[in-house]
CSV table of C-alpha atoms and ligand atoms in Angstrom, one decimal:
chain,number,residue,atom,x,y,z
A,1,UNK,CA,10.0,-19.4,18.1
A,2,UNK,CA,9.4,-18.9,14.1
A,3,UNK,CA,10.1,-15.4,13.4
A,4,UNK,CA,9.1,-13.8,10.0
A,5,UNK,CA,10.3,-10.5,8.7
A,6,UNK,CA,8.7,-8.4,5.9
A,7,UNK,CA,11.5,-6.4,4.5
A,8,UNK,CA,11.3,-4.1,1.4
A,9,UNK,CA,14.2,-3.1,-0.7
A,10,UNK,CA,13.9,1.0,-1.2
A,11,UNK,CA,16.2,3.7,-2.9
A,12,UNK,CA,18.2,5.4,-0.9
A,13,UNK,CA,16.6,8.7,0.1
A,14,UNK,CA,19.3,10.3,1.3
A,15,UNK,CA,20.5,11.0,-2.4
A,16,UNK,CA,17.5,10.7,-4.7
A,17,UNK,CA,16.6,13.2,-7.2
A,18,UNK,CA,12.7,14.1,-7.9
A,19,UNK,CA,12.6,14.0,-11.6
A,20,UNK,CA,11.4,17.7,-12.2
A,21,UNK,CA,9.1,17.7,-15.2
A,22,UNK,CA,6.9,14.6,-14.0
A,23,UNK,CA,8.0,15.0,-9.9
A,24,UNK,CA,8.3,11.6,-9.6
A,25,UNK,CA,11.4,9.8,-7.6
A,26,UNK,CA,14.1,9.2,-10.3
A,27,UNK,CA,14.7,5.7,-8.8
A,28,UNK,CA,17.6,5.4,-10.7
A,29,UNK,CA,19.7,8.2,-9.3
A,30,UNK,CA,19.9,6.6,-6.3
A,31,UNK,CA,21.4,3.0,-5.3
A,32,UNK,CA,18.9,0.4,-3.7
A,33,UNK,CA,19.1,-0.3,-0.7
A,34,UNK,CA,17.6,-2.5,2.8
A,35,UNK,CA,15.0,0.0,4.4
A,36,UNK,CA,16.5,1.0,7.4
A,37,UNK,CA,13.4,0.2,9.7
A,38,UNK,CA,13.9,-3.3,8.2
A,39,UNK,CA,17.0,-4.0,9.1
A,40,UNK,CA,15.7,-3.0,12.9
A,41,UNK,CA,12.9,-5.7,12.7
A,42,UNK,CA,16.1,-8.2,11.3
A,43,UNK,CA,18.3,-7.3,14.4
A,44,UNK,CA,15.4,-7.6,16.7
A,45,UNK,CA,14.3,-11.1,15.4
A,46,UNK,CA,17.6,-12.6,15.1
A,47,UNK,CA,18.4,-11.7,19.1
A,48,UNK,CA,14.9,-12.6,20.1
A,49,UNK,CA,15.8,-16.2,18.2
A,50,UNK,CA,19.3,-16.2,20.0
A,51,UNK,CA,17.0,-16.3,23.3
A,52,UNK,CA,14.1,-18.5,22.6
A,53,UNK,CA,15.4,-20.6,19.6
A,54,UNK,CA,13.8,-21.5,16.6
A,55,UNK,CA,14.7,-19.5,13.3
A,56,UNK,CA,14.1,-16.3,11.6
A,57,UNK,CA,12.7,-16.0,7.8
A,58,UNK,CA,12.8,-13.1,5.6
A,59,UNK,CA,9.7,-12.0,3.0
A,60,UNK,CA,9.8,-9.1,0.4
A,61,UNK,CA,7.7,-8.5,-2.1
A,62,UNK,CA,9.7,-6.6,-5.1
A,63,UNK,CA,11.5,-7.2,-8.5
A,64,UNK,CA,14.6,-9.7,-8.5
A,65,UNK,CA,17.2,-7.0,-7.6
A,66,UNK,CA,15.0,-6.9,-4.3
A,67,UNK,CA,17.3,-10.7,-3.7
A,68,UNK,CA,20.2,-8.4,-2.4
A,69,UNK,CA,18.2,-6.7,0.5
A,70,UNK,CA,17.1,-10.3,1.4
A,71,UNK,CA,21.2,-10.9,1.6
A,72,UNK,CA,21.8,-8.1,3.1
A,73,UNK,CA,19.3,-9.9,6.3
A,74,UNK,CA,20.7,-13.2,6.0
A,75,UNK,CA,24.3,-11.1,6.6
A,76,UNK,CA,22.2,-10.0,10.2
A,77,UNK,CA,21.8,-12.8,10.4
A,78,UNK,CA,18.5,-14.2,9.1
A,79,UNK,CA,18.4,-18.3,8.1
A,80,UNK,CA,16.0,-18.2,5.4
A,81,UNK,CA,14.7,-15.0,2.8
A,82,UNK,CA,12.2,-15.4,0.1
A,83,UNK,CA,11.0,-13.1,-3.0
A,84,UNK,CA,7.4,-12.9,-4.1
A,85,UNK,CA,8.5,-11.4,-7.7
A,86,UNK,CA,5.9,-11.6,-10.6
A,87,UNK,CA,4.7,-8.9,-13.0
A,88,UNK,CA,1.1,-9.6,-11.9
A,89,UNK,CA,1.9,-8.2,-8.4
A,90,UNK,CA,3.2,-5.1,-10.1
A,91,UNK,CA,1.8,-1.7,-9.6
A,92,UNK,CA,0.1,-2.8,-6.1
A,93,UNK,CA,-0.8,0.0,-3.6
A,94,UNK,CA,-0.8,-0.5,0.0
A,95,UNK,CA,-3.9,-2.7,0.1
A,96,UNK,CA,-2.8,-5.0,-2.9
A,97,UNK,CA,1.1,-5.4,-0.9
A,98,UNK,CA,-0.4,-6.6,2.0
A,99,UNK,CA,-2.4,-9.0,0.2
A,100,UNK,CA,0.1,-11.1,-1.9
A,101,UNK,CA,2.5,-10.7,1.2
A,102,UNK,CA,-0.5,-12.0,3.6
A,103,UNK,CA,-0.8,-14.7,0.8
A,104,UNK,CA,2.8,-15.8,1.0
A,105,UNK,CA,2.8,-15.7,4.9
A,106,UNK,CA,0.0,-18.5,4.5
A,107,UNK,CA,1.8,-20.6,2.7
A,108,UNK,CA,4.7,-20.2,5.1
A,109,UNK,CA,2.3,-20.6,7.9
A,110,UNK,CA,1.6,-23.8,6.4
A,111,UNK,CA,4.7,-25.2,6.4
A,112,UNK,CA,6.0,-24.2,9.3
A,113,UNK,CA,4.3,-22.2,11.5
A,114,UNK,CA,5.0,-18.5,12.7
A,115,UNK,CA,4.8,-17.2,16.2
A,116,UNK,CA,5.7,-13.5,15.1
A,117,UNK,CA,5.6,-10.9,12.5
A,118,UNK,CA,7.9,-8.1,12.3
A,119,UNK,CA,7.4,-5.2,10.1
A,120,UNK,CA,9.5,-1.9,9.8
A,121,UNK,CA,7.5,1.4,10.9
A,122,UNK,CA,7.4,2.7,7.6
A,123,UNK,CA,9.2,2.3,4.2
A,124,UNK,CA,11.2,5.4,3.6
A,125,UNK,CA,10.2,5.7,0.1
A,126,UNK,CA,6.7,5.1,0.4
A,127,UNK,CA,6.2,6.1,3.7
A,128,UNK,CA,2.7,4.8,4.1
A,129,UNK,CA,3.4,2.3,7.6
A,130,UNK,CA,0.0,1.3,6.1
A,131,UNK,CA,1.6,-1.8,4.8
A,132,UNK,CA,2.4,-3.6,8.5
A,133,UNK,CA,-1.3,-3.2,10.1
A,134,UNK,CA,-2.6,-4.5,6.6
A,135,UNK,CA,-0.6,-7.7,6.5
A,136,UNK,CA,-1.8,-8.0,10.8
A,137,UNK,CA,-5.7,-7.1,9.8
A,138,UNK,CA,-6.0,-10.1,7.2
A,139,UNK,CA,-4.1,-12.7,9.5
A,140,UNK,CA,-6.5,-11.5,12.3
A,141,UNK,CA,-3.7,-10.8,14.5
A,142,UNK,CA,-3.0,-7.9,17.2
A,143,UNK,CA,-1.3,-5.5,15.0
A,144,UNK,CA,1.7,-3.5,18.0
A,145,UNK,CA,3.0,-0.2,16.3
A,146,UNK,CA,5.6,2.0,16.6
A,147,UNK,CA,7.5,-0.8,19.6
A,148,UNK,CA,11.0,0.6,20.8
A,149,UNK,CA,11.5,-2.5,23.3
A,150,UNK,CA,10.3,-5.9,23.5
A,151,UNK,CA,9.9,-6.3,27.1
A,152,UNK,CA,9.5,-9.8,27.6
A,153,UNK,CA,8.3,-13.1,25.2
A,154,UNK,CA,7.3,-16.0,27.0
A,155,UNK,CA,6.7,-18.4,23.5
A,156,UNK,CA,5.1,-21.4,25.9
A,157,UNK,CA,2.4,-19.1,27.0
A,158,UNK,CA,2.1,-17.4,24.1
A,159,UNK,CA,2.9,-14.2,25.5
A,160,UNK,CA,4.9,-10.7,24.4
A,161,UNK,CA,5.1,-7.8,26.2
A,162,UNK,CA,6.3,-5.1,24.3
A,163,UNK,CA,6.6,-0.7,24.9
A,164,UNK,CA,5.4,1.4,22.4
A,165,UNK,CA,5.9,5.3,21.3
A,166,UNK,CA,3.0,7.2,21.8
A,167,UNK,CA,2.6,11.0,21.3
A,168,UNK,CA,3.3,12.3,25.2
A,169,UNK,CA,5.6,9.2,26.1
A,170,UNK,CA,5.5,5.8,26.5
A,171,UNK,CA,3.1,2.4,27.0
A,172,UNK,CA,3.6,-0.7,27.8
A,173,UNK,CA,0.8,-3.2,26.5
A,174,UNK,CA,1.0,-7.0,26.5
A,175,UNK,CA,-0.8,-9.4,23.4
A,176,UNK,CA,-1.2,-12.7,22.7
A,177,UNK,CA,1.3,-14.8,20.2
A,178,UNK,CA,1.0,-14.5,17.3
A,179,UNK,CA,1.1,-11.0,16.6
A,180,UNK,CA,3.0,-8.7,14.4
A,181,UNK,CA,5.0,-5.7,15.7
A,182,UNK,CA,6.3,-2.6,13.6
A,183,UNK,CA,9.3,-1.5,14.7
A,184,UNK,CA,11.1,2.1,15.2
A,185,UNK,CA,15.1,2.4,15.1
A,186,UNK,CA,15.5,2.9,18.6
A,187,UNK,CA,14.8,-0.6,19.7
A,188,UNK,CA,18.3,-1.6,18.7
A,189,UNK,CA,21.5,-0.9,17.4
A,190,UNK,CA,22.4,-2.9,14.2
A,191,UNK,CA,25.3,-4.6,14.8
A,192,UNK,CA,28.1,-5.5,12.2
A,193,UNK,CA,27.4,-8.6,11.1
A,194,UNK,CA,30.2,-11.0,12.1
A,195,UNK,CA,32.2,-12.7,9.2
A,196,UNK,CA,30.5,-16.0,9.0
A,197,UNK,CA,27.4,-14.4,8.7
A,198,UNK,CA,29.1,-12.3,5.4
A,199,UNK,CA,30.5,-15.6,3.8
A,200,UNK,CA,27.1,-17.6,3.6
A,201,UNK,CA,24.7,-14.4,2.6
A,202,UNK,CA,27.9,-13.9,-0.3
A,203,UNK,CA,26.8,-17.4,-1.8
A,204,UNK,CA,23.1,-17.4,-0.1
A,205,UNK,CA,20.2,-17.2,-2.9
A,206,UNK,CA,16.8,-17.0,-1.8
A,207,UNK,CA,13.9,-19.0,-2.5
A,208,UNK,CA,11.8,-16.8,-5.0
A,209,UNK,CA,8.2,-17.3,-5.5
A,210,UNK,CA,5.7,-16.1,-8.4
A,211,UNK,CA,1.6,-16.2,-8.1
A,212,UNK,CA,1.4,-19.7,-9.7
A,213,UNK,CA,3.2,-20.9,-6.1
A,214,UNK,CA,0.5,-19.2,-4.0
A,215,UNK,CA,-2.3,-20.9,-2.7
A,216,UNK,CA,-6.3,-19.5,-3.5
A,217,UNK,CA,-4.9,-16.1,-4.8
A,218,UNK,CA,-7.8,-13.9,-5.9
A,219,UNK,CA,-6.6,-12.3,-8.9
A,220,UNK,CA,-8.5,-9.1,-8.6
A,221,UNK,CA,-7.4,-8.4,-5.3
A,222,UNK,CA,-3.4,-8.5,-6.9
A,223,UNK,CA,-0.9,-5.8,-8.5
A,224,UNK,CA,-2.9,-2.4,-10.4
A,225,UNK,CA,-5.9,-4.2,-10.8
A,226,UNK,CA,-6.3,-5.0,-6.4
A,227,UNK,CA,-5.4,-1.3,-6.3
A,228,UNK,CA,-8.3,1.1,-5.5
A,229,UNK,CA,-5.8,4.4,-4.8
A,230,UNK,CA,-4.8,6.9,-6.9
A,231,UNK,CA,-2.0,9.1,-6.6
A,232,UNK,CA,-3.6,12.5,-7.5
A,233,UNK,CA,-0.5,15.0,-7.9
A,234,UNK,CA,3.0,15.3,-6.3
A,235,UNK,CA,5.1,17.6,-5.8
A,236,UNK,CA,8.6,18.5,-4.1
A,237,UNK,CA,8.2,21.2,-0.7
A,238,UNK,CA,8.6,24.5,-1.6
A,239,UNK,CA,11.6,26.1,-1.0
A,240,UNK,CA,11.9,28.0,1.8
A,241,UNK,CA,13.5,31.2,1.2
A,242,UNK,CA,15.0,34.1,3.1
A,243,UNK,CA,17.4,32.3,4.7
A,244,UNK,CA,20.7,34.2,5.8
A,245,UNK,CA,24.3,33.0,6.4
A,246,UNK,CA,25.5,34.3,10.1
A,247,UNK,CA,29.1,36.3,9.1
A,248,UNK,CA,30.4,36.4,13.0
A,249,UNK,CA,32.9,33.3,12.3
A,250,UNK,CA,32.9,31.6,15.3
A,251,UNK,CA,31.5,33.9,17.7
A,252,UNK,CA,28.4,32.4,19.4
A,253,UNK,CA,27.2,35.3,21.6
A,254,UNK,CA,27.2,37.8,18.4
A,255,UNK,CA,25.8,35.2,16.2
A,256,UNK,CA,23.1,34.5,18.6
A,257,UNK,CA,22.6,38.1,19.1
A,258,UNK,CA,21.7,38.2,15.3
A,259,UNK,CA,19.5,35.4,15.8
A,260,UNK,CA,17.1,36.8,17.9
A,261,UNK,CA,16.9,40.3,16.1
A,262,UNK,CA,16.3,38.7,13.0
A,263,UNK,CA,13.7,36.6,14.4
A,264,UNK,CA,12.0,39.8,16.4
A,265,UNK,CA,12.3,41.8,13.2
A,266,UNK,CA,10.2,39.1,10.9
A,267,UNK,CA,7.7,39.0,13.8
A,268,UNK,CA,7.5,42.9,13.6
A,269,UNK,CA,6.9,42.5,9.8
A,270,UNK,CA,4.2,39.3,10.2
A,271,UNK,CA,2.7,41.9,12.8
A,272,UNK,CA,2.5,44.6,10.6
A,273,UNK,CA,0.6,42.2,7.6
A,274,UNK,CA,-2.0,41.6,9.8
A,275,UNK,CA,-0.6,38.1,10.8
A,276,UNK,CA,-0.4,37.0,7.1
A,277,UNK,CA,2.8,35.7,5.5
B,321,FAD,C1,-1.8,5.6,-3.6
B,321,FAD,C2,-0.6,4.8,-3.9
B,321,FAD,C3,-0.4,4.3,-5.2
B,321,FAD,C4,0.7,3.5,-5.4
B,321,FAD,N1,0.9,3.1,-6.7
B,321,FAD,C5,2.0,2.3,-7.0
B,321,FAD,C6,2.3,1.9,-8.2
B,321,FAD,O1,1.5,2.1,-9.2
B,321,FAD,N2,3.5,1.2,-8.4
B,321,FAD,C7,4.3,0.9,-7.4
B,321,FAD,O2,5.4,0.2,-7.6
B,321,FAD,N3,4.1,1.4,-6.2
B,321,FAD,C8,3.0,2.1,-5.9
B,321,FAD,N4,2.8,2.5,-4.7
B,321,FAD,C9,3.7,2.2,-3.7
B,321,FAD,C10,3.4,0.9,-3.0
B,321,FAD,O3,2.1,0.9,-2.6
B,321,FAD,C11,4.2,0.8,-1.8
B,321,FAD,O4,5.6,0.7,-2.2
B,321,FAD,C12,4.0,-0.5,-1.0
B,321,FAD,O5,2.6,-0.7,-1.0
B,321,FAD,C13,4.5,-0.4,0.4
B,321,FAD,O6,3.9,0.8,1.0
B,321,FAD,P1,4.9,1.7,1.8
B,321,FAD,O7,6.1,1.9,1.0
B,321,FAD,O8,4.2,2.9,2.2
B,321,FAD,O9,5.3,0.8,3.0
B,321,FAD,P2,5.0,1.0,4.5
B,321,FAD,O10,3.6,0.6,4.9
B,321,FAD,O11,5.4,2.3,5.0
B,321,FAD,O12,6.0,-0.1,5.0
B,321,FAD,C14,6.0,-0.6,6.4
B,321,FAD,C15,6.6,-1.9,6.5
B,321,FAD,O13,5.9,-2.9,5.7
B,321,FAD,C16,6.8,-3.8,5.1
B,321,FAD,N5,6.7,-3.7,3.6
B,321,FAD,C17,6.3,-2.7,2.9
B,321,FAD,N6,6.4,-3.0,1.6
B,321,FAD,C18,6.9,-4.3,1.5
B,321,FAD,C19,7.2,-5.1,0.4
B,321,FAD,N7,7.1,-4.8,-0.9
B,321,FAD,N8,7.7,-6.4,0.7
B,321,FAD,C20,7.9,-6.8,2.0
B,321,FAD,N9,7.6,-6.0,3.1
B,321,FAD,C21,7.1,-4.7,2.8
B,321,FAD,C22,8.2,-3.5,5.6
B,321,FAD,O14,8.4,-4.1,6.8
B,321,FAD,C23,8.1,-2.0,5.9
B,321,FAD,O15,9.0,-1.5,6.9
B,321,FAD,C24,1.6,3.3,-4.4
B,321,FAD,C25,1.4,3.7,-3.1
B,321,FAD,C26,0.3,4.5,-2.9
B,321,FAD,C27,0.0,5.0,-1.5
């Protein structure tokens, strides 16, 4: 069973700064790392492979530093990880991502076949989870979203059987193979990644592509120029303020006491304003 993994390298948003004249992300006050969802889909391939067999290959679409998050699978445990990296691709929105990685996945396709696509839910920086259903829409495959638990594959029969959030629970649906699945974090733990595994992603360099390797690219749909959005405005959440620090170290009861008259006294106030804020 071929596996193939999009993976995209994002900064770290735990510690990013938004640049405050232009309220952009200041990508360089954070380090770059694998996005986390990724690293799910990585886990989840390489233990489905452990079961069925065949092999798991890695696809990102990003500048060369993005090599490292491909590492960083191969250390999961991936066998094979390849780059699309070109400045022709750059500036791409979600439409234009999907389409040079859709045009990659061809090519691999060609070569080798794949039975599966896994995608992370959605990259933390750009936070779109447009990017998985695009890729799925253009291979004419069942795109399965938001999957905490593969249920059951059965490769000869070209079966999966997956369950999926929803918003009041859980469902369990069944597709065809192919398809491509988008992952949350709960469907496994990431394991450390045994020492073998370390040595050959140390020395592993993967195989990186540009357009001129791509088969019948259409040039428009590529990079700014395949990009019909715009980004408008952004800007940071405003702050929220009021906030109070509870002075009754340690002692629950009083500080819960607090609490709730503080929270009965704002709705007295809200009350009073005639509901407004
Ligand atoms: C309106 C708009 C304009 C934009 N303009 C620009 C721009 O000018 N320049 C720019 O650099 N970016 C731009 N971006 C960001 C860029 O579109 C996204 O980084 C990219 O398309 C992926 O979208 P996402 O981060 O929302 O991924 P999501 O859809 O949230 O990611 C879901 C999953 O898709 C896969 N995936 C996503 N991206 C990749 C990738 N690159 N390689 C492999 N797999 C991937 C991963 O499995 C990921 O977990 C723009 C985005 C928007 C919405």
């Amino acid at each position: 069973m071929n596996i193939l993994v999009c993976i995209k390298q994002v900064p770290d948003t735990k510690i990013i700064k938004v640049n405050p004249k232009t309220n952009t992300l200041d990508r360089s006050s954070a380090p770059a790392i694998l996005n986390p969802y990724d690293a799910h889909a990585v886990e989840e391939a390489v233990r489905l492979k452990k079961i069925h067999g065949g092999k798991v290959v890695v696809l990102s679409m990003g500048p060369p530093q993005a090599k490292e998050a491909i590492k960083k699978c191969v250390e999961i445990g991936a066998d094979e990880g390849y780059l699309i990296s070109d400045r022709r691709f750059a500036g791409a929105d979600t439409l234009a991502t999907s389409y040079a990685l859709y045009k990659a996945i061809q090519k691999l396709m060609d070569e080798d076949g794949i039975d599966l696509v896994l995608c992370g839910k959605h990259a933390i920086d750009g936070d779109t989870g447009q990017v998985g259903p695009g890729i799925a829409r253009r291979m004419e495959i069942p795109p399965l979203t938001n999957v905490i638990k593969v249920e059951e594959v059965d490769p000869a029969e070209k079966m999966i059987k997956v369950r999926r959030k929803i918003e009041n629970g859980y469902e369990i649906i069944q597709s065809t193979l192919p398809c491509l699945l988008t992952v949350e974090k709960e469907i496994n733990e990431v394991a450390y990644s045994p020492l073998p595994n370390m040595l050959r992603a140390a020395r592993y360099n993967p195989i990186v592509w540009t357009v001129d390797d791509l088969k019948d690219v259409d040039m428009k749909q590529l990079g700014l120029k395949g990009s019909p959005t715009i980004v408008g405005k952004m800007w940071p959440p405003a702050k929220s303020d009021g906030a109070q620090m509870l002075d009754d170290e340690g002692d629950v009861k009083k500080q819960a006491e607090k609490i709730v008259s503080l929270v009965l006294e704002k709705r007295e106030l809200f009350e009073a304003k005639g509901g407004e804020r």
